[in-house]
PDB file of C-alpha atoms in Angstrom:
ATOM      1  CA  TYR T   1     -11.586 115.897 172.265  1.00  0.00           C
ATOM      2  CA  ALA T   2     -10.097 113.830 169.410  1.00  0.00           C
ATOM      3  CA  ILE T   3     -13.193 111.311 169.228  1.00  0.00           C
ATOM      4  CA  PRO T   4     -13.830 109.838 165.457  1.00  0.00           C
ATOM      5  CA  ALA T   5     -16.511 112.147 165.064  1.00  0.00           C
ATOM      6  CA  ILE T   6     -14.668 115.180 165.780  1.00  0.00           C
ATOM      7  CA  MET T   7     -11.430 113.981 163.933  1.00  0.00           C
ATOM      8  CA  ALA T   8     -13.913 113.112 160.572  1.00  0.00           C
ATOM      9  CA  LEU T   9     -15.337 116.621 160.947  1.00  0.00           C
ATOM     10  CA  MET T  10     -11.479 117.971 160.819  1.00  0.00           C
ATOM     11  CA  LEU T  11     -10.823 116.084 158.108  1.00  0.00           C
ATOM     12  CA  HIS T  12     -13.876 117.119 156.032  1.00  0.00           C
ATOM     13  CA  LEU T  13     -12.709 120.892 156.655  1.00  0.00           C
ATOM     14  CA  ALA T  14      -9.290 120.114 155.478  1.00  0.00           C
ATOM     15  CA  ILE T  15     -10.408 118.350 152.729  1.00  0.00           C
ATOM     16  CA  GLY T  16     -12.709 120.944 151.957  1.00  0.00           C
ATOM     17  CA  ASP T  17     -10.124 124.016 152.514  1.00  0.00           C
ATOM     18  CA  LEU T  18      -7.882 122.207 150.417  1.00  0.00           C
ATOM     19  CA  TRP T  19     -10.320 121.767 147.249  1.00  0.00           C
ATOM     20  CA  ASN T  20     -11.798 125.717 147.699  1.00  0.00           C
ATOM     21  CA  THR T  21      -7.540 126.643 146.855  1.00  0.00           C
ATOM     22  CA  VAL T  22      -7.137 124.379 144.302  1.00  0.00           C
ATOM     23  CA  ASN T  23     -10.449 125.226 142.466  1.00  0.00           C
ATOM     24  CA  SER T  24     -10.562 129.030 142.889  1.00  0.00           C
ATOM     25  CA  VAL T  25      -7.093 129.995 143.376  1.00  0.00           C
ATOM     26  CA  GLU T  26      -5.076 127.755 141.147  1.00  0.00           C
ATOM     27  CA  ASP T  27      -7.730 127.089 138.412  1.00  0.00           C
ATOM     28  CA  ARG T  28      -7.044 122.891 138.602  1.00  0.00           C
ATOM     29  CA  LEU T  29     -10.255 121.592 137.361  1.00  0.00           C
ATOM     30  CA  GLY T  30      -8.607 118.260 136.928  1.00  0.00           C
ATOM     31  CA  VAL T  31      -7.126 118.244 140.521  1.00  0.00           C
ATOM     32  CA  SER T  32     -10.061 119.701 141.860  1.00  0.00           C
ATOM     33  CA  VAL T  33     -12.542 116.711 140.245  1.00  0.00           C
ATOM     34  CA  VAL T  34     -10.962 114.560 142.203  1.00  0.00           C
ATOM     35  CA  LEU T  35     -10.935 116.520 145.654  1.00  0.00           C
ATOM     36  CA  ILE T  36     -14.393 117.164 145.672  1.00  0.00           C
ATOM     37  CA  GLN T  37     -15.188 113.304 145.261  1.00  0.00           C
ATOM     38  CA  LEU T  38     -12.797 112.773 148.625  1.00  0.00           C
ATOM     39  CA  LEU T  39     -15.043 115.789 150.146  1.00  0.00           C
ATOM     40  CA  TRP T  40     -17.758 114.188 149.158  1.00  0.00           C
ATOM     41  CA  LEU T  41     -16.436 111.431 150.734  1.00  0.00           C
ATOM     42  CA  SER T  42     -15.238 112.596 153.981  1.00  0.00           C
ATOM     43  CA  LYS T  43     -18.602 114.496 154.494  1.00  0.00           C
ATOM     44  CA  ALA T  44     -20.551 111.334 154.480  1.00  0.00           C
ATOM     45  CA  PHE T  45     -17.877 109.548 156.595  1.00  0.00           C
ATOM     46  CA  ALA T  46     -18.423 112.199 158.995  1.00  0.00           C
ATOM     47  CA  ALA T  47     -22.255 111.845 158.983  1.00  0.00           C
ATOM     48  CA  LEU T  48     -21.968 108.550 159.255  1.00  0.00           C
ATOM     49  CA  GLN T  49     -19.393 109.224 162.636  1.00  0.00           C
ATOM     50  CA  PHE T  50     -21.731 111.930 164.218  1.00  0.00           C
ATOM     51  CA  TYR T  51     -24.876 109.276 163.333  1.00  0.00           C
ATOM     52  CA  LYS T  52     -23.098 106.890 165.718  1.00  0.00           C
ATOM     53  CA  VAL T  53     -22.749 109.262 168.587  1.00  0.00           C
ATOM     54  CA  LYS T  54     -26.522 111.440 167.648  1.00  0.00           C
ATOM     55  CA  PRO T  55     -28.354 110.037 164.888  1.00  0.00           C
ATOM     56  CA  LEU T  56     -29.928 113.499 164.308  1.00  0.00           C
ATOM     57  CA  ALA T  57     -26.655 115.054 163.773  1.00  0.00           C
ATOM     58  CA  GLY T  58     -25.370 112.648 161.595  1.00  0.00           C
ATOM     59  CA  LYS T  59     -28.658 113.363 159.401  1.00  0.00           C
ATOM     60  CA  LEU T  60     -28.593 116.777 159.648  1.00  0.00           C
ATOM     61  CA  LEU T  61     -24.997 116.229 157.931  1.00  0.00           C
ATOM     62  CA  ALA T  62     -26.225 113.584 155.819  1.00  0.00           C
ATOM     63  CA  VAL T  63     -29.141 116.160 154.266  1.00  0.00           C
ATOM     64  CA  THR T  64     -25.927 118.815 153.109  1.00  0.00           C
ATOM     65  CA  LEU T  65     -24.619 115.639 150.763  1.00  0.00           C
ATOM     66  CA  THR T  66     -27.095 116.722 148.201  1.00  0.00           C
ATOM     67  CA  TRP T  67     -25.594 119.434 147.272  1.00  0.00           C
ATOM     68  CA  ILE T  68     -22.580 118.083 147.103  1.00  0.00           C
ATOM     69  CA  THR T  69     -23.615 115.097 145.443  1.00  0.00           C
ATOM     70  CA  ALA T  70     -24.842 118.485 142.687  1.00  0.00           C
ATOM     71  CA  ALA T  71     -21.258 120.092 142.803  1.00  0.00           C
ATOM     72  CA  VAL T  72     -19.738 116.830 141.977  1.00  0.00           C
ATOM     73  CA  ALA T  73     -21.604 116.497 138.610  1.00  0.00           C
ATOM     74  CA  LEU T  74     -21.127 119.982 137.716  1.00  0.00           C
ATOM     75  CA  LEU T  75     -17.249 119.967 138.168  1.00  0.00           C
ATOM     76  CA  THR T  76     -17.132 117.151 137.018  1.00  0.00           C
ATOM     77  CA  ARG T  77     -18.888 117.997 133.528  1.00  0.00           C
ATOM     78  CA  THR T  78     -17.285 121.223 133.258  1.00  0.00           C
ATOM     79  CA  TRP T  79     -14.122 119.545 133.589  1.00  0.00           C
ATOM     80  CA  GLN T  80     -15.134 117.329 130.890  1.00  0.00           C
ATOM     81  CA  ILE T  81     -15.958 119.644 128.278  1.00  0.00           C
ATOM     82  CA  ASN T  82     -13.765 122.249 129.220  1.00  0.00           C
ATOM     83  CA  PRO T  83      -9.981 121.250 127.887  1.00  0.00           C
ATOM     84  CA  ASP T  84      -7.352 123.461 128.008  1.00  0.00           C
ATOM     85  CA  PRO T  85      -6.893 126.159 125.266  1.00  0.00           C
ATOM     86  CA  ASP T  86      -3.669 125.859 124.877  1.00  0.00           C
ATOM     87  CA  THR T  87      -3.477 122.002 124.723  1.00  0.00           C
ATOM     88  CA  GLY T  88      -6.533 120.673 123.809  1.00  0.00           C
ATOM     89  CA  LYS T  89      -6.310 117.915 126.318  1.00  0.00           C
ATOM     90  CA  ARG T  90      -8.310 117.924 129.702  1.00  0.00           C
ATOM     91  CA  ASN T  91      -6.186 119.131 132.566  1.00  0.00           C
ATOM     92  CA  PRO T  92      -4.578 116.178 134.113  1.00  0.00           C
ATOM     93  CA  LEU T  93      -5.958 114.634 137.238  1.00  0.00           C
ATOM     94  CA  VAL T  94      -3.401 114.222 139.470  1.00  0.00           C
ATOM     95  CA  PRO T  95      -0.978 117.423 140.720  1.00  0.00           C
ATOM     96  CA  MET T  96       1.961 117.825 138.220  1.00  0.00           C
ATOM     97  CA  GLN T  97       3.798 120.577 137.269  1.00  0.00           C
ATOM     98  CA  HIS T  98       2.656 123.540 134.923  1.00  0.00           C
ATOM     99  CA  PRO T  99       4.223 126.774 133.222  1.00  0.00           C
ATOM    100  CA  LYS T 100       0.688 128.294 133.631  1.00  0.00           C
ATOM    101  CA  TRP T 101       0.494 126.959 137.059  1.00  0.00           C
ATOM    102  CA  ASP T 102       2.900 128.716 139.697  1.00  0.00           C
ATOM    103  CA  THR T 103       2.112 127.628 143.161  1.00  0.00           C
ATOM    104  CA  LYS T 104       4.123 129.871 146.099  1.00  0.00           C
ATOM    105  CA  PHE T 105       3.719 130.408 149.671  1.00  0.00           C
ATOM    106  CA  ARG T 106       3.339 133.732 150.715  1.00  0.00           C
ATOM    107  CA  ARG T 107       6.698 133.443 152.440  1.00  0.00           C
ATOM    108  CA  GLU T 108       8.278 132.728 148.534  1.00  0.00           C
ATOM    109  CA  GLN T 109       6.896 135.830 147.041  1.00  0.00           C
TER     110      GLN T 109
END
């Protein structure tokens, strides 16, 4: 079951889940910009792997890159024009501790 195409799709889904949490729950625009670019790359890699197995499947996965490309452009621009209201600087592109971001696991609450 661990063929490269399935593993590439699982990687894409894991990055997508991480991006969703960082972007929607934690509202870290800088980190979500990096993650959505990784999401685009993982989708392209998954499409390539599926194309090697069955060309139609790879082409169908590649079509969805269009909306992810639009999302990358929109999120990157949103990050660029919306600095942190407290500091006036853009949110960092790398994960770091910040007083307004308090990530906890459910077991810690």
